[in-house]
Amino acid sequence: MTGQSRRSFLTYLVAAPTLALVTRAGADVLAPQPAHAVVPTLPAIADLVDLGDLFILAGAPTSALLALAVEADGTIRFRLPREEVGQGLTTAVAMLVAEELDAALAAVRVELDDARPELLFNQLTGSSNSIRSLYGPVRQTAATARARLVAAAARRWDLPAGSLTTANGAVRAPDGRTADYGALAAAAADPGLVVLGATPKPAAKHALVGKPTGRIDARAMVTGAQRYTLDLDVPGAKPCVVRRPPSLGGSVRGVDNLAAVQAMPGVLHVVTIPTGVAVVAETFGQALDAKAALQVSWGPGPADQLSDAQIRTKLRAATPTLLVPPLLTPYVDAEFDFAFVSHAPMETNSAVADVRDDGAEIWSGLKSPIVARETIAAELGLPLGKVTVHVVQAGGSFGRRLFFDAALEAARVSKACRRPVRLMWTRIDDTRHGRMRPATHHKIRATHLLGEVLSFEHRVAAAETDFRHGLGEIITATAASLPLGIGNATLAQTLFLTTVKSPYHFGLTTQALTEVPTGIPTGSWRSVYSANTRGAEEIMVDELAERTGRDPYRFRRTFLKTDAQRAVLDKAATEGNWGRPMPTGCAQGIAFHEEYKSRTACLVEIDTRDPEHIRVTKAVIAVDVGLPVNPRGLEAQMIGGLTDAISTTLKAGLHLDKGLPLEGSYSQFHWARQRDTPRDVRVFVLPATAAEPGGAGELGVPAAVGAIANAYARATGTKPRSFPLDFDVDFTPYPR
């Protein structure tokens, strides 16, 4: 189905001195089926919808989805109901707007919208869904604006609208007359204007979309001009930090030296909140000194007794037993462990809050601002309409900013001390007390006979993932309304089955998830379940190929289901010179992944000759996202996924010790540095293969995990089973 067949659009003119439009999107995708329709079983969901489809359906009914304005100076402003966290979304959306309006990219300003509860499920940024869900509506809104501008020029010149064209931010007449958009903006806002139907351009006429384009915010970021939350000038907002418990979720019983800390230089307030003891001071330095001086009596947390060994035991015990293969049928078994992992964005959690008796105003980088606003309003005891939540561009997320911990803390502190506060999590706070990717255990068994794979069984046990940030509500509301057999499925099972799917013809294939409550704060981490689950499966594919005497690339090619899948695999293998001779201790690895209507293959080369510094030396990635909006942005996404995979496969993880991670900084949480990344990285974005774009933000991690692990296995002659591979505690932990 194309975007136009899936969605219909109604565009409304907003009362304004210049042209301002609001578009409401409706959808008939996955419409209710008649009573006699056959309802598929739960495991068949993956063949019908993915998580992005559920997001698109959930967001379809909301009104005022998108807003666009053309100002008198020709500036085009678009209000984006999503968050920019470095993924390049504002650039891609600006390209769509500029394309449809035939305007210069520099004329488009994309601004992040405040939290708007009327949007319901349409303001959550996640699951590689933003461009997928916005592609049609953004183009339609901009096309409608273009049609009104043309109509205004036609009336001014008394010419048929069909005889006019647009280019470079202006309307042109056949006789050479031109009128720029700014000069037409007021006339285009006339409600009485007769406007012909507006249709977005076909992809064949795109001049900007599909062309590699630099980010519109790149200069601001590299020069320091980009304003993040703590850069905002909110009058009277004072620095604030929080002393946090020595174990996750611990409570405050009392502060033993409260008076002494309150008397320290610059200290303005010391406030106890549910997550610790907050200090507000004149400077961050004074606040940090006072925080360090606090003597706090702590209550226990829910995971105080848990360390890595206990967690691993819990997960292994919770993993269902694999089926016994038929007598004399050859099979391959494997078990895998993946550690907890921090999101580790460059910008730590932060927020500014100004809470007064009659209202509150919050500023923070938020991917789920509607839930944040609702939660904060309830916490403060204020009507929802009295709470304003501003979404600020953030310096990284990877799923972390789906939660709004800092915004809620800042609101609590501001209310208690009756003044605006500027709250910052330290790097240690962010690493130790932030949410993390759950640890997982995997059991996989594949049976084979005469070169064919007869069955592929994958059982996953994972520390429970917390989805109380809006995504859970989207899935619950949408799944319950669909005749897809998922109304009674658990939230985690629905998300697992709509994201994790095998791309191979491996006979009877089953994938199942068991979640284990641990009391450890978790959250969606880039690729959610797929990074570990599909990463482990791609390792198993290599071992199946070896067991059956086949080349790993050729083996995958034989069993992949579609030509589109084989195309990206072939591209990576060809461009990466698969099978070339390598020195002893060095090897190639290859893997494939498909998700969110997109697919990718990754080929890497690894050098294990120095056991103290095993490194990926080369990577070749092929990616097909259907219709690529900004190929340069896609390259960045895939390289980001590769870096995440290098980190979590080789060295980066969190050691849990009596309810707290030992790691407390980048020096201890061993994320890939410049010296760990390959000097030779090539990303090949395939030309458009579909009418609409697929998802990309989370696509790159799973294939890279599999490729790196497979290269390591071939280079060392071992079978990797526990990740990260190098997971020693080679540092002195900070005090609790």
XYZ file of C-alpha atoms in Angstrom:
736
model
C 0.000 0.000 0.000
C 1.193 3.522 -0.678
C 0.982 6.393 1.752
C -1.956 7.956 -0.056
C -3.949 4.751 0.008
C -3.276 4.335 3.701
C -4.010 7.857 4.864
C -6.376 10.681 4.053
C -5.730 14.282 5.041
C -7.881 17.239 6.003
C -6.109 20.595 6.160
C -7.488 23.576 8.042
C -6.631 27.261 7.734
C -5.716 28.806 11.073
C -6.679 32.390 11.785
C -3.418 34.288 11.387
C -2.110 37.409 9.628
C -0.040 35.239 7.304
C -0.460 31.719 5.985
C -0.823 29.124 8.771
C -2.131 25.613 8.300
C -2.939 22.692 10.535
C -3.311 19.216 9.086
C -5.320 16.416 10.591
C -4.389 12.921 9.454
C -6.801 10.018 9.356
C -6.093 6.388 8.492
C -7.843 3.366 7.166
C -4.806 1.105 7.465
C -5.595 -2.059 9.369
C -9.282 -1.166 9.372
C -11.633 -3.364 11.436
C -12.362 -6.655 9.744
C -15.841 -8.098 9.276
C -17.125 -10.508 11.877
C -16.453 -13.521 9.683
C -12.819 -12.607 9.080
C -10.211 -15.111 10.163
C -8.245 -13.735 13.106
C -4.574 -14.702 12.988
C -2.893 -16.193 16.015
C -0.409 -14.266 18.124
C 2.768 -15.660 16.492
C 1.450 -14.544 13.106
C 1.482 -10.874 14.103
C 4.965 -10.350 12.712
C 3.739 -11.277 9.239
C 1.014 -8.613 9.389
C 2.265 -5.580 11.289
C 5.346 -4.256 12.975
C 5.581 -1.872 15.901
C 5.757 1.108 13.554
C 2.414 0.145 12.034
C 0.890 0.219 15.520
C 2.362 3.667 16.120
C 1.009 4.995 12.827
C -2.444 3.619 13.552
C -2.483 4.977 17.103
C -1.544 8.457 15.936
C -3.915 8.643 12.977
C -7.082 9.911 14.688
C -5.523 12.870 16.478
C -6.390 16.375 15.376
C -3.937 19.217 14.775
C -1.191 16.788 13.996
C 1.054 19.172 12.098
C 1.317 22.949 11.898
C 3.086 25.023 9.243
C 3.290 28.783 8.771
C 4.723 31.034 6.059
C 5.750 34.424 7.423
C 5.964 37.806 5.741
C 9.738 37.591 5.396
C 9.465 34.246 3.602
C 10.476 32.157 6.610
C 8.670 28.811 6.728
C 8.077 27.534 10.256
C 7.122 23.963 10.983
C 6.163 22.764 14.464
C 7.472 19.241 14.956
C 5.654 17.044 17.499
C 8.712 14.834 17.968
C 12.060 15.174 19.725
C 15.432 15.780 18.086
C 18.129 13.934 20.033
C 20.845 13.935 17.404
C 19.237 11.514 14.956
C 18.844 14.212 12.281
C 15.049 14.297 12.335
C 14.740 18.070 12.046
C 16.919 18.016 8.935
C 14.880 15.273 7.247
C 11.594 17.027 8.048
C 12.952 20.356 6.813
C 13.898 18.617 3.567
C 10.339 17.315 3.135
C 8.887 20.782 3.736
C 11.364 22.509 1.416
C 10.776 19.887 -1.268
C 7.018 20.322 -1.375
C 7.166 24.101 -1.189
C 9.959 24.411 -3.755
C 11.820 26.521 -1.211
C 15.416 26.721 -0.079
C 16.257 24.461 2.829
C 17.706 27.485 4.638
C 14.260 29.127 4.620
C 12.726 26.333 6.718
C 12.753 26.488 10.503
C 11.775 23.292 12.313
C 10.811 23.995 15.917
C 10.087 21.369 18.574
C 6.519 21.520 19.812
C 5.610 21.808 23.484
C 3.777 18.894 25.067
C 0.267 18.844 23.610
C -2.061 16.317 25.279
C -4.613 16.695 22.478
C -2.196 14.796 20.236
C -2.832 11.674 22.354
C -0.391 9.058 21.006
C 1.197 11.291 18.421
C 4.064 12.920 20.283
C 6.281 10.016 21.253
C 9.654 9.684 19.543
C 10.780 6.082 19.299
C 10.764 2.751 17.530
C 12.292 4.174 14.330
C 8.899 5.628 13.570
C 9.197 9.395 13.156
C 9.927 9.616 9.437
C 7.657 6.651 8.699
C 4.689 8.342 10.361
C 5.453 11.907 9.273
C 6.407 11.365 5.631
C 2.901 11.591 4.180
C 1.402 14.203 6.543
C 4.371 16.598 6.300
C 4.327 16.491 2.510
C 0.572 16.992 2.377
C 0.706 19.970 4.731
C 3.479 21.620 2.733
C 1.744 20.842 -0.569
C -1.422 22.489 0.728
C 0.540 25.588 1.709
C 2.045 25.674 -1.775
C -1.408 25.406 -3.335
C -2.684 28.373 -1.294
C 0.322 30.486 -2.241
C -0.250 29.665 -5.915
C -3.937 30.500 -5.567
C -3.089 33.856 -3.991
C -0.760 34.701 -6.893
C -3.355 33.555 -9.428
C -5.942 35.894 -7.939
C -3.458 38.794 -7.817
C -2.488 38.359 -11.458
C -5.905 37.187 -12.671
C -4.376 34.052 -14.156
C -5.394 30.390 -13.960
C -3.638 28.718 -11.023
C -2.756 25.819 -13.296
C -0.600 28.100 -15.429
C 1.659 29.070 -12.536
C 4.744 27.274 -11.202
C 6.835 27.481 -8.046
C 10.610 27.592 -7.589
C 13.127 29.016 -5.136
C 10.483 30.189 -2.688
C 8.413 32.099 -5.235
C 5.449 31.703 -7.578
C 6.157 32.302 -11.283
C 3.813 33.362 -14.077
C 4.263 32.322 -17.731
C 5.140 35.943 -18.630
C 8.055 35.990 -16.177
C 6.415 37.768 -13.263
C 7.347 36.398 -9.824
C 6.090 36.853 -6.284
C 7.986 35.430 -3.354
C 6.152 33.500 -0.679
C 6.550 36.209 1.945
C 4.773 38.731 -0.261
C 1.910 36.277 -0.806
C 1.625 34.989 2.772
C -1.077 37.417 3.923
C -3.209 36.931 0.791
C -2.809 33.144 1.049
C -4.347 33.304 4.536
C -7.656 34.651 3.161
C -10.381 32.085 4.046
C -12.286 33.041 0.891
C -9.447 32.066 -1.408
C -10.405 29.447 -3.997
C -7.756 26.715 -3.926
C -7.276 23.805 -6.266
C -6.547 20.389 -4.773
C -3.059 19.925 -3.361
C -1.128 16.787 -4.199
C 2.422 16.073 -2.996
C 5.046 15.594 -5.667
C 5.745 12.083 -6.912
C 9.161 10.810 -5.888
C 10.344 11.040 -9.490
C 10.138 14.842 -9.259
C 12.028 15.174 -5.990
C 14.930 17.589 -6.266
C 16.023 17.593 -2.612
C 14.558 14.499 -0.980
C 16.875 11.579 -1.637
C 19.966 13.769 -1.970
C 22.722 13.556 0.694
C 22.252 16.687 2.783
C 24.193 18.100 5.721
C 22.384 18.652 8.996
C 20.731 22.015 9.459
C 22.018 22.166 13.051
C 25.567 20.975 12.359
C 27.247 24.370 12.563
C 25.483 25.217 15.815
C 26.563 21.928 17.363
C 30.228 22.118 16.393
C 30.567 25.798 17.348
C 28.789 25.460 20.690
C 25.898 27.678 19.616
C 23.327 24.882 19.950
C 21.297 25.449 23.111
C 20.545 22.437 25.253
C 18.504 22.392 28.452
C 21.172 23.736 30.793
C 22.031 26.482 28.297
C 18.577 28.043 28.559
C 18.328 31.423 30.236
C 15.419 30.968 32.615
C 15.348 33.944 34.999
C 16.168 33.029 38.570
C 16.834 29.324 37.919
C 19.486 28.134 40.387
C 21.769 25.093 39.992
C 20.597 21.856 41.569
C 22.125 18.391 42.017
C 20.876 15.317 43.877
C 22.676 13.028 46.325
C 21.492 9.567 45.347
C 21.318 6.351 47.382
C 24.072 3.720 47.512
C 21.775 1.192 45.825
C 19.188 1.483 43.075
C 15.852 2.718 44.373
C 17.018 3.269 47.940
C 15.067 5.709 50.104
C 16.043 8.582 52.384
C 15.578 7.946 56.104
C 17.152 11.178 57.230
C 19.926 13.738 56.774
C 22.287 13.672 59.751
C 24.093 16.981 59.119
C 21.360 19.087 57.549
C 22.150 22.320 59.381
C 25.863 22.130 58.596
C 25.245 21.629 54.875
C 22.663 24.414 54.758
C 25.308 26.730 56.185
C 27.864 25.953 53.481
C 28.823 28.753 51.055
C 26.230 29.413 48.363
C 23.775 26.775 49.559
C 20.176 27.960 49.206
C 18.088 24.865 49.883
C 18.453 21.218 50.886
C 15.335 19.261 49.914
C 14.472 15.598 50.388
C 12.687 14.061 47.382
C 11.744 10.415 46.672
C 14.941 9.783 44.695
C 17.431 11.378 47.105
C 18.478 14.659 48.690
C 18.596 17.714 46.400
C 20.889 20.670 46.954
C 20.145 24.055 45.376
C 22.988 26.571 45.373
C 24.281 29.687 43.668
C 26.685 27.676 41.474
C 26.997 24.068 40.402
C 30.367 23.880 42.121
C 28.830 24.890 45.439
C 25.947 22.479 44.928
C 28.354 19.602 44.212
C 30.455 20.412 47.293
C 27.373 20.444 49.481
C 26.097 17.212 47.958
C 29.397 15.498 48.740
C 29.254 16.747 52.344
C 25.784 15.327 53.010
C 25.580 12.539 55.582
C 22.421 10.608 54.728
C 20.820 7.589 56.355
C 19.473 5.397 53.574
C 16.734 2.823 53.393
C 17.100 -0.296 51.227
C 16.274 -0.524 47.540
C 14.354 -3.301 45.760
C 17.486 -4.879 44.252
C 20.001 -4.525 47.092
C 20.908 -8.204 47.144
C 21.320 -8.554 43.404
C 24.683 -8.857 41.696
C 25.635 -10.195 38.272
C 25.798 -13.851 39.368
C 22.340 -13.790 40.951
C 20.809 -12.043 37.968
C 22.359 -14.526 35.567
C 21.018 -17.387 37.685
C 17.523 -15.869 37.699
C 17.521 -15.448 33.924
C 18.838 -18.926 33.223
C 16.204 -20.425 35.499
C 13.446 -18.457 33.774
C 14.410 -19.484 30.239
C 12.001 -22.186 29.035
C 13.397 -25.588 28.129
C 13.987 -26.190 24.434
C 12.100 -28.882 22.597
C 13.802 -32.236 22.261
C 14.678 -32.803 18.587
C 13.414 -35.890 16.778
C 15.545 -39.005 17.133
C 18.728 -38.961 15.002
C 18.042 -35.411 13.735
C 21.230 -33.323 13.808
C 20.948 -30.088 15.747
C 22.953 -27.115 16.970
C 22.526 -25.723 20.491
C 23.795 -22.448 21.935
C 23.234 -20.263 24.982
C 24.152 -16.579 25.198
C 24.349 -13.944 27.927
C 24.227 -10.178 27.436
C 25.037 -7.758 30.276
C 23.163 -4.679 31.402
C 24.160 -1.612 29.357
C 23.893 2.124 30.030
C 22.370 4.475 27.453
C 25.314 6.835 28.116
C 24.182 9.882 26.076
C 26.696 12.713 25.944
C 24.230 15.077 27.626
C 23.298 13.737 31.034
C 19.760 13.988 32.396
C 18.816 17.605 32.997
C 15.794 19.852 33.357
C 14.744 23.366 34.319
C 11.563 23.835 36.339
C 9.644 26.863 37.560
C 6.783 25.763 39.791
C 4.452 28.343 41.301
C 1.199 28.110 43.226
C -0.813 28.823 40.091
C 1.164 26.893 37.476
C 4.400 25.287 36.361
C 6.766 25.523 33.430
C 9.270 22.767 32.578
C 12.100 22.619 30.038
C 13.818 19.322 29.183
C 14.808 16.945 26.400
C 11.755 14.699 26.267
C 10.735 11.939 23.864
C 7.407 11.387 25.613
C 6.359 14.906 26.667
C 2.628 14.235 26.953
C 3.106 11.578 29.634
C 5.701 13.793 31.313
C 3.233 16.686 31.475
C 0.417 14.500 32.790
C 2.643 12.919 35.444
C 4.140 16.222 36.581
C 0.729 17.883 36.788
C -0.590 15.044 38.943
C 2.521 15.141 41.147
C 2.172 18.887 41.690
C -1.592 18.752 42.196
C -2.136 21.219 39.357
C -4.700 21.119 36.537
C -3.153 19.892 33.303
C -3.808 23.233 31.642
C -1.650 24.976 34.238
C 1.477 22.970 33.370
C 3.570 23.839 30.311
C 6.268 21.418 29.190
C 8.783 22.665 26.618
C 10.658 20.079 24.546
C 14.331 20.987 24.161
C 16.745 19.447 21.665
C 18.841 16.867 23.509
C 22.393 15.601 23.199
C 21.689 11.924 22.674
C 19.096 9.496 23.989
C 19.139 5.948 22.553
C 15.873 5.435 24.444
C 16.916 7.139 27.694
C 14.813 10.268 27.195
C 11.628 8.300 26.824
C 11.670 8.678 30.606
C 11.483 12.095 32.226
C 13.192 11.476 35.577
C 15.037 14.802 35.616
C 11.949 16.844 34.713
C 9.925 15.248 37.504
C 12.743 15.736 40.017
C 13.197 19.378 39.009
C 9.469 19.996 39.406
C 9.485 18.448 42.885
C 12.478 20.504 43.993
C 11.129 23.743 42.525
C 7.824 23.255 44.328
C 9.559 22.500 47.634
C 11.905 25.504 47.562
C 9.446 27.811 45.747
C 11.925 28.998 43.121
C 13.074 28.002 39.616
C 15.824 25.358 39.550
C 18.277 24.080 36.967
C 18.765 20.390 37.769
C 21.686 18.342 36.424
C 22.501 14.672 36.824
C 26.242 14.145 37.129
C 27.949 11.613 34.884
C 28.115 9.208 37.833
C 24.381 9.688 38.417
C 23.636 9.016 34.767
C 25.790 5.884 34.588
C 24.835 4.351 37.922
C 21.258 5.498 38.491
C 20.038 5.893 34.941
C 17.880 3.288 33.307
C 19.675 0.542 31.443
C 19.222 -2.065 28.763
C 18.103 -5.252 30.489
C 20.440 -8.186 30.813
C 19.270 -11.211 28.806
C 19.855 -14.953 28.524
C 19.192 -16.841 25.290
C 18.724 -20.493 24.420
C 18.691 -21.381 20.726
C 18.321 -24.776 19.065
C 18.213 -25.407 15.329
C 17.676 -28.782 13.683
C 18.948 -29.531 10.202
C 19.059 -32.421 7.753
C 20.539 -32.827 4.281
C 21.447 -29.150 4.034
C 18.022 -27.873 5.102
C 17.132 -26.192 8.389
C 14.075 -27.925 9.772
C 13.416 -25.795 12.852
C 14.768 -22.762 14.666
C 13.775 -22.261 18.301
C 14.813 -19.203 20.323
C 13.899 -18.662 23.970
C 14.792 -15.370 25.649
C 14.728 -14.476 29.338
C 15.215 -10.787 30.058
C 15.159 -8.517 33.053
C 11.816 -6.780 32.790
C 11.771 -3.658 30.587
C 9.890 -0.648 31.928
C 7.558 0.847 29.318
C 5.748 3.348 31.560
C 6.629 6.307 29.364
C 3.869 6.296 26.763
C 4.961 3.501 24.463
C 3.116 1.008 26.619
C -0.087 3.000 26.368
C 0.245 3.180 22.581
C 0.692 -0.564 22.236
C -2.060 -1.393 24.709
C -4.603 0.946 23.147
C -3.813 0.009 19.565
C -3.386 -3.730 20.030
C -6.652 -3.977 21.930
C -8.512 -2.351 19.024
C -7.140 -4.665 16.346
C -8.479 -8.079 15.334
C -4.941 -9.455 15.227
C -5.028 -11.802 18.171
C -2.871 -9.521 20.320
C -5.459 -7.944 22.556
C -4.706 -10.427 25.346
C -0.961 -10.440 24.810
C 1.256 -8.847 27.405
C 2.801 -5.522 26.526
C 6.311 -6.964 26.339
C 5.163 -9.912 24.209
C 3.414 -7.602 21.764
C 6.481 -5.406 21.394
C 8.756 -8.441 21.111
C 6.663 -10.127 18.430
C 6.167 -6.968 16.370
C 9.889 -6.198 16.270
C 11.748 -9.516 16.410
C 11.295 -11.749 13.392
C 13.493 -14.138 11.476
C 14.301 -13.206 7.869
C 15.161 -16.816 6.993
C 13.240 -19.833 5.706
C 14.270 -21.980 8.669
C 11.345 -24.348 8.796
C 9.333 -24.149 12.012
C 10.630 -20.936 13.604
C 9.582 -19.877 17.091
C 10.776 -16.926 19.166
C 9.511 -16.312 22.687
C 10.239 -13.916 25.535
C 10.030 -14.386 29.288
C 10.501 -11.270 31.419
C 11.867 -11.451 34.957
C 11.095 -8.691 37.503
C 14.296 -7.554 39.214
C 13.616 -4.132 40.725
C 16.400 -2.711 38.560
C 15.433 0.443 36.612
C 15.373 -0.475 32.937
C 14.229 1.157 29.734
C 14.172 0.773 25.983
C 17.709 0.860 24.599
C 18.468 1.283 20.911
C 16.938 -1.712 19.067
C 15.183 -2.794 22.312
C 14.891 -6.597 22.024
C 16.437 -6.934 18.572
C 20.031 -5.994 19.394
C 20.540 -9.040 21.604
C 17.947 -11.391 20.142
C 18.747 -10.988 16.484
C 22.445 -10.574 17.286
C 22.445 -13.997 18.944
C 20.510 -15.483 16.042
C 23.047 -14.196 13.528
C 25.809 -15.916 15.520
C 23.755 -19.095 15.375
C 23.372 -18.731 11.590
C 27.148 -18.790 11.232
C 27.366 -21.903 13.381
C 24.666 -23.587 11.326
C 26.601 -22.760 8.179
C 29.748 -24.252 9.669
C 27.928 -27.393 10.811
C 26.508 -27.941 7.328
C 29.789 -27.145 5.584
C 28.570 -23.937 3.936
C 30.021 -20.456 3.516
C 28.261 -18.019 5.936
C 27.410 -15.521 3.215
C 26.177 -18.151 0.754
C 24.260 -19.910 3.522
C 22.380 -16.717 4.372
C 21.727 -15.992 0.736
C 20.152 -19.407 0.261
C 17.732 -19.061 3.151
C 16.746 -15.385 3.009
C 13.106 -14.950 2.057
C 13.107 -12.074 -0.474
C 15.113 -10.559 -3.297
C 15.236 -7.254 -1.376
C 16.986 -9.020 1.504
C 19.447 -10.707 -0.801
C 20.196 -7.377 -2.503
C 21.616 -5.757 0.626
C 23.478 -8.933 1.585
C 25.029 -9.134 -1.885
C 25.963 -5.456 -1.793
C 27.780 -5.787 1.513
C 29.551 -8.986 0.447
C 30.621 -7.570 -2.916
C 31.763 -4.163 -1.672
C 33.476 -5.737 1.324
C 35.296 -8.327 -0.811
C 33.887 -11.213 1.221
C 36.204 -14.199 1.453
C 39.453 -12.350 0.837
C 42.546 -13.879 2.508
C 43.235 -12.527 6.006
C 46.278 -12.847 8.307
C 46.131 -15.313 11.185
C 44.182 -13.712 14.029
C 42.162 -11.571 11.633
C 38.857 -12.472 9.987
C 35.691 -11.239 8.347
C 32.186 -11.571 9.726
C 28.847 -10.928 8.089
C 25.258 -10.655 9.322
C 21.816 -9.471 8.238
C 18.835 -7.784 9.892
C 15.389 -6.604 8.807
C 13.016 -4.466 10.849
C 10.615 -1.520 10.503
C 10.180 -2.116 6.752
C 13.944 -1.718 6.253
C 16.847 -4.128 5.901
C 20.608 -4.072 6.245
C 23.675 -6.268 5.976
C 26.961 -5.617 7.742
C 30.402 -7.008 6.929
C 33.268 -6.335 9.322
C 36.921 -7.251 9.596
C 38.472 -7.776 13.026
C 42.024 -7.944 14.334
C 42.456 -10.044 17.489
C 46.251 -10.327 17.409
C 46.625 -7.956 20.344
C 44.382 -9.444 23.050
C 44.590 -6.173 24.983
C 43.141 -4.244 22.075
C 40.875 -6.291 19.856
C 39.447 -3.952 17.272
C 37.208 -3.816 14.249
C 39.375 -2.523 11.423
C 36.857 -2.279 8.592
C 33.094 -2.203 8.116
C 30.942 -2.260 5.009
C 27.224 -1.704 5.478
C 24.447 -1.900 2.915
C 21.033 -0.523 3.832
C 17.637 -0.403 2.135
C 15.040 1.789 3.852
C 12.515 1.808 1.038
C 12.616 5.498 0.186
C 15.650 7.278 1.661
C 14.864 10.896 2.589
C 18.399 11.941 3.528
C 21.068 9.365 2.607
C 23.696 11.254 4.596
C 21.551 11.021 7.701
C 21.081 7.309 7.070
C 24.833 6.833 6.848
C 25.186 8.505 10.239
C 22.495 6.270 11.728
C 24.170 3.123 10.488
C 27.599 4.225 11.727
C 26.020 4.998 15.083
C 24.541 1.509 15.202
C 27.931 0.049 14.300
C 29.594 1.982 17.138
C 26.967 0.758 19.603
C 27.573 -2.806 18.448
C 31.367 -2.521 18.676
C 30.997 -1.184 22.212
C 28.496 -3.662 23.631
C 29.942 -6.687 21.838
C 33.563 -6.113 22.808
C 33.867 -4.134 26.060
C 30.930 -2.005 27.278
C 28.587 -3.255 29.961
C 27.490 -2.602 33.538
C 28.560 -4.809 36.447
C 25.800 -5.026 39.049
C 27.127 -5.386 42.590
C 24.698 -5.457 45.523
C 22.111 -3.359 43.774
C 24.315 -0.764 42.045
C 26.457 -0.645 38.893
C 30.166 -0.448 39.605
C 30.737 1.746 36.548
C 30.386 5.489 37.105
C 31.929 7.268 34.128
C 33.080 6.886 30.541
C 36.497 5.916 31.899
C 34.878 2.858 33.508
C 31.982 2.130 31.175
C 34.138 1.206 28.190
C 32.302 2.733 25.254
C 34.217 2.661 21.976
C 36.753 5.458 21.679
C 38.219 6.877 18.494
C 40.984 4.274 18.604
C 38.407 1.475 18.806
C 36.509 2.445 15.678
C 37.434 1.247 12.188
C 39.287 3.680 9.959
C 37.594 2.176 6.911
C 33.806 2.424 7.105
C 31.623 2.487 4.007
C 27.849 2.741 4.017
C 25.906 2.031 0.829
C 22.354 3.374 0.818
C 20.400 1.528 -1.855
C 18.246 3.581 -4.255
C 14.545 3.795 -3.498
C 12.827 0.426 -3.514
C 9.458 1.542 -2.112
C 7.072 4.481 -2.196
C 7.574 5.337 1.465
C 10.492 5.293 3.922
C 11.069 2.578 6.490
C 12.664 3.014 9.889
C 16.396 3.492 10.383
C 17.291 4.655 13.888
C 17.457 1.196 15.433
C 18.168 -0.827 12.318
C 21.962 -0.866 12.404
C 22.738 -2.497 15.749
C 21.656 -6.174 15.442
C 23.457 -6.995 12.181
C 26.625 -5.315 13.432
C 26.479 -7.294 16.710
C 26.246 -10.526 14.737
C 28.960 -9.573 12.250
C 31.447 -8.575 14.968
C 30.831 -11.716 17.012
C 31.123 -13.889 13.902
C 34.374 -12.239 12.857
C 35.749 -12.764 16.375
C 34.771 -16.443 16.287
C 36.459 -16.990 12.929
C 39.594 -15.088 13.995
C 40.037 -16.892 17.318
C 38.515 -20.301 16.625
C 36.210 -19.848 19.648
C 32.448 -19.647 20.033
C 31.535 -16.394 21.806
C 28.753 -16.849 24.321
C 28.887 -13.978 26.821
C 28.842 -10.278 25.958
C 30.674 -8.018 26.177
C 33.587 -10.312 25.423
C 36.101 -8.380 27.549
C 34.211 -7.652 30.767
C 36.805 -7.354 33.497
C 36.536 -4.847 36.328
C 39.756 -3.049 35.439
C 39.048 0.093 37.460
C 38.534 1.219 41.043
C 34.808 1.955 41.505
C 33.761 5.323 42.862
C 32.421 5.318 46.432
C 28.731 4.582 46.710
